[in-house]
Amino acid sequence: MVRTNTFNKEEFKKDIKDNCKLLYRKNIDECDDQQKFQAVAYSVKNIIIDKWIATHKEYEKQDVKIVCYMSMEFLMGRALGNNMINLMAYDEIKEVLAELGIDINVIEDQEPDAALGNGGLGRLAACFLDSLATLEYPAYGCGIRYRYGMFKQEIKDGYQIEVPDNWLKDGNPFEIKRDEYRYEVKFGGYVRSYRDEKTGRDMFVQEDYRSVIAVPYDLPVVGYGNNTVNTLRIWDAEPVNTFNLNSFDKGDYQKAIEEENLAKNIVEVLYPNDNHYAGKELRLKQQYFFVSASVQRAVDQYKKHHDDCRKLYEKVTFQLNDTHPTVAVAELMRILMDEEGLEWDEAWDVTTKTVAYTNHTIMSEALEKWPLELFSRLLPRIYQIVEEINRRFVEEIKTKYPGDQEKIRKMAIIYDGQVKMAHLAICAGYSVNGVAKLHTEILEKQELKDFYEMMPQKFNNKTNGITQRRFLLHGNPLLSAWITDKIGDAWVTDLPQLKKLLPYVDDEKAQQEFMQIKRKNKVRLAKYIKEHNGIDVDPDSIFDVQVKRLHEYKRQLLNILHVMYLYNELKKNPDMDMTPRTFIFGAKAAAGYRIAKLTIKLINNVADVINNDASINGKIKVVFIENYRVSNGEIIFAAADVSEQISTASKEASGTGNMKFMLNGAMTLGTMDGANVEIVQEVGIENAVIFGLSSDEVIRYENEGGYDPMEIFNNDQAVREILTELINGKYSPEDPEMFRDIYNSLLSNQGGRRADTYFILKDFRSYAEAQKQIDARYKNSAGWAKSVMLNVANAGKFSSDRTIEEYVSDIWKLKKVHVPMN
Ligand code: F58
């Protein structure tokens, strides 16, 4: 690989010291750690900035097509370490800091995670930006600059407490405010229409509206080992006129106040729901706010060099990260017709060549449907356009399926007083993709069957991926160095190179080296756990990890029920032959998701009982890691032996944590769901442990109205025992009723909800059996080492670089732009 890094240590050192003076009027050794972080970050930005300028010059010069990745969420994590890595200057900067008596880890720990996302969907967006820049593709991320990101989780007395995430408190050294790109975004009022006598066209004007000003902040997205620096553009809201008393005199006092509040509220906070849709007015405001600003900007940028908007699609694609930005369809139509003077058909032609849609879930509770009343009141002109899109679409359905009322009911964009955003995205998008093979198949055959039948050419799969730069090179320096030592460093930008590790998987010495590294990473995590939880864990125990958002379908409950079962077994048979196991959990629950929060409490209470039972000799430990997020995730993945991927088959669209574990040498313990299917395909079923119902079986049961969990309760004594322990106070002596709702959710139908909706009891025995297999396999240390090394060697497919190349060649049709320097 050509090293483009022209790092000068002495200059850099001086720059840090200068920054300390400029920013704080202090010498470096008078600065506290946060100030040192800021100084270092500004120095890194100083290296980035020329590349950033050069990149955008080159894009303008070559007049290239750009993808705008539109997303309500970008879960970026920390920037400093990642930027150092991608500048190929990590080790040098680490040395410079060491010479200044500063520990790089301490500095990196000063940076708050940019947690502008919930989970998989937001992190995927962040991985995609990394890959786009690394592969030299022109791209913008378009999103919202939330004042408060994903809440910080504290555990008090076993309960989750949500603490506001004031991530901008100390300022963000990497961002640049772009005051010159301000846009007005209008809400409410009504649409006045009239005929323009000169042109004979019908004109539409929004009147009596409230508006805000969208102001972008740009964050650099540094490509690895090249000069490309793309942009994540996140929009802040400012009031149109800062409040002035004049408006009081004019009788606009009310309006001024409303606009001030609108600006303040709109970007205040990220909605903390994962795989659940909350139909809140403010949420729709957020969506239209960032979409309108982004589309206005994209059209203006295009017009700088082109005068015919009919060819906009040659220069830009809007990729919709789920349905959240789907108002982009109507906003683009509005701009093209109302502002650029295109006819409906011309505007529709452009729009349907510009917008593409990614689906991330088949969970019905996550599908966005807006009440007509709300939608039309908040976005009157946008609503008119959606109505017309729907009218024409329904006509098309009628032509294709004459007399089939059922098709209209199932496919219309507006139906039953609701606007269905997925239908709008599919109707207007030129591409509809799922995020793993199985997921795409389920979309085509079940969830979106009617759409697939009507327009099969739009449908395609893009199996998710992750960036190895963050989740191996940065997160696991020991394993990275070992791999590079064995096969060179080309894997950093070409992950399938990891196949070159295959000759080592049977080599005893290599196996030992590999497992030694795993052990060191376990020691690192053990230290983190001791510092943050006060719990001692044994690095020689099996680290069995489930970290992800807490959701019933992800079945953290299955995991903890099994822990309770194993504990009972061990109590009955204290000499039971088992390798000590540390069960590690990390999960945030949406603030309003009762049963999810109760599951966290259950995990913590079970942990309390088991960890304090000296009679089991520490054979089982249970740890709940507080505030799971990108930055501590990097430490956790590196230390895992077992990767718990145990969702109810058919429910997890892809999963990406599964890939992060695989890449760091953990064995997947999972169902045949999401991308697990492809992981097994790559690594071989003998190098994973698979259990549970298949997606077909789950779907069949669901169509038949479920199954009867009481049968299992009545016939399986061990299961009956652990369920009874949920309500007999064993894990909540102060309140035996505490976990009654969990008990009920497993055994009784409740108001239209089937008992054990997620087949936890149905899969329990098969899961326990799989857990036994894990124990047996781990005993054979050479066999285990070989299997987990094979996991690393076969992880190549799961790089987001591969995913991005597929998006580029099948959907976006971008050209690489090599950015020269000087
Ligand atoms: C996730 N979705 C999928 N949604 O659950 C996961 O299987 C997949 O790997 C990942 O997307 C990436 O494709 C997800 O994270 C959300 O968090 C939404 C946030 C906004 C409200 C609706 C859910």
mmCIF file of N, CA and C in Angstrom, residues 542 566 569-581 616-620 768 771-780:
data_model
loop_
_atom_site.group_PDB
_atom_site.id
_atom_site.type_symbol
_atom_site.label_atom_id
_atom_site.label_comp_id
_atom_site.label_asym_id
_atom_site.label_seq_id
_atom_site.Cartn_x
_atom_site.Cartn_y
_atom_site.Cartn_z
ATOM 1 N N ILE A 542 -14.857 -18.423 30.466
ATOM 2 C CA ILE A 542 -15.356 -18.119 29.118
ATOM 3 C C ILE A 542 -16.120 -16.805 29.169
ATOM 4 N N LEU A 566 -28.844 -22.743 34.639
ATOM 5 C CA LEU A 566 -27.500 -23.280 34.850
ATOM 6 C C LEU A 566 -27.118 -23.204 36.332
ATOM 7 N N GLU A 569 -28.776 -25.974 38.125
ATOM 8 C CA GLU A 569 -28.082 -27.239 37.844
ATOM 9 C C GLU A 569 -26.831 -27.358 38.714
ATOM 10 N N LEU A 570 -26.115 -26.259 38.784
ATOM 11 C CA LEU A 570 -24.860 -26.244 39.528
ATOM 12 C C LEU A 570 -25.110 -26.420 41.032
ATOM 13 N N LYS A 571 -26.183 -25.834 41.496
ATOM 14 C CA LYS A 571 -26.513 -25.980 42.923
ATOM 15 C C LYS A 571 -26.875 -27.436 43.240
ATOM 16 N N LYS A 572 -27.566 -28.066 42.304
ATOM 17 C CA LYS A 572 -27.945 -29.461 42.516
ATOM 18 C C LYS A 572 -26.738 -30.367 42.430
ATOM 19 N N ASN A 573 -25.802 -29.985 41.605
ATOM 20 C CA ASN A 573 -24.643 -30.823 41.336
ATOM 21 C C ASN A 573 -23.373 -29.966 41.397
ATOM 22 N N PRO A 574 -22.915 -29.668 42.628
ATOM 23 C CA PRO A 574 -21.806 -28.714 42.807
ATOM 24 C C PRO A 574 -20.520 -29.153 42.115
ATOM 25 N N ASP A 575 -20.374 -30.434 41.845
ATOM 26 C CA ASP A 575 -19.148 -30.890 41.192
ATOM 27 C C ASP A 575 -19.271 -30.916 39.675
ATOM 28 N N MET A 576 -20.367 -30.406 39.191
ATOM 29 C CA MET A 576 -20.599 -30.389 37.744
ATOM 30 C C MET A 576 -19.342 -29.894 37.033
ATOM 31 N N ASP A 577 -19.001 -30.636 36.002
ATOM 32 C CA ASP A 577 -17.788 -30.326 35.270
ATOM 33 C C ASP A 577 -18.090 -29.229 34.243
ATOM 34 N N MET A 578 -17.716 -28.019 34.572
ATOM 35 C CA MET A 578 -17.921 -26.940 33.583
ATOM 36 C C MET A 578 -16.799 -25.909 33.687
ATOM 37 N N THR A 579 -16.443 -25.356 32.534
ATOM 38 C CA THR A 579 -15.483 -24.261 32.542
ATOM 39 C C THR A 579 -16.187 -23.034 33.116
ATOM 40 N N PRO A 580 -15.552 -22.352 34.054
ATOM 41 C CA PRO A 580 -16.175 -21.143 34.599
ATOM 42 C C PRO A 580 -16.617 -20.203 33.478
ATOM 43 N N ARG A 581 -17.756 -19.591 33.675
ATOM 44 C CA ARG A 581 -18.348 -18.761 32.624
ATOM 45 C C ARG A 581 -18.695 -17.386 33.175
ATOM 46 N N ILE A 616 -20.721 -21.596 44.822
ATOM 47 C CA ILE A 616 -20.486 -22.082 43.449
ATOM 48 C C ILE A 616 -19.068 -21.767 42.965
ATOM 49 N N ASN A 617 -18.259 -21.279 43.877
ATOM 50 C CA ASN A 617 -16.837 -21.091 43.576
ATOM 51 C C ASN A 617 -16.557 -20.228 42.352
ATOM 52 N N GLY A 618 -17.378 -19.265 42.132
ATOM 53 C CA GLY A 618 -17.144 -18.372 41.000
ATOM 54 C C GLY A 618 -17.289 -19.030 39.641
ATOM 55 N N LYS A 619 -17.976 -20.180 39.601
ATOM 56 C CA LYS A 619 -18.109 -20.855 38.299
ATOM 57 C C LYS A 619 -19.005 -20.081 37.338
ATOM 58 N N ILE A 620 -19.940 -19.337 37.905
ATOM 59 C CA ILE A 620 -20.756 -18.454 37.069
ATOM 60 C C ILE A 620 -20.647 -17.033 37.628
ATOM 61 N N ALA A 768 -30.268 -24.396 25.604
ATOM 62 C CA ALA A 768 -29.494 -24.989 26.697
ATOM 63 C C ALA A 768 -28.535 -26.041 26.154
ATOM 64 N N GLN A 771 -25.663 -24.305 24.578
ATOM 65 C CA GLN A 771 -24.757 -23.795 25.609
ATOM 66 C C GLN A 771 -23.849 -24.899 26.132
ATOM 67 N N LYS A 772 -24.397 -26.095 26.244
ATOM 68 C CA LYS A 772 -23.593 -27.248 26.672
ATOM 69 C C LYS A 772 -22.487 -27.520 25.668
ATOM 70 N N GLN A 773 -22.881 -27.399 24.398
ATOM 71 C CA GLN A 773 -21.900 -27.619 23.333
ATOM 72 C C GLN A 773 -20.768 -26.612 23.418
ATOM 73 N N ILE A 774 -21.085 -25.395 23.733
ATOM 74 C CA ILE A 774 -20.050 -24.364 23.882
ATOM 75 C C ILE A 774 -19.050 -24.830 24.943
ATOM 76 N N ASP A 775 -19.571 -25.272 26.059
ATOM 77 C CA ASP A 775 -18.706 -25.723 27.145
ATOM 78 C C ASP A 775 -17.819 -26.881 26.686
ATOM 79 N N ALA A 776 -18.437 -27.825 26.007
ATOM 80 C CA ALA A 776 -17.677 -28.994 25.535
ATOM 81 C C ALA A 776 -16.592 -28.583 24.546
ATOM 82 N N ARG A 777 -16.960 -27.688 23.635
ATOM 83 C CA ARG A 777 -15.994 -27.264 22.622
ATOM 84 C C ARG A 777 -14.830 -26.496 23.240
ATOM 85 N N TYR A 778 -15.135 -25.698 24.243
ATOM 86 C CA TYR A 778 -14.081 -24.871 24.835
ATOM 87 C C TYR A 778 -13.045 -25.730 25.538
ATOM 88 N N LYS A 779 -13.504 -26.892 26.043
ATOM 89 C CA LYS A 779 -12.587 -27.807 26.739
ATOM 90 C C LYS A 779 -11.459 -28.264 25.825
ATOM 91 N N ASN A 780 -11.786 -28.430 24.559
ATOM 92 C CA ASN A 780 -10.769 -28.798 23.577
ATOM 93 C C ASN A 780 -10.089 -27.510 23.108
#
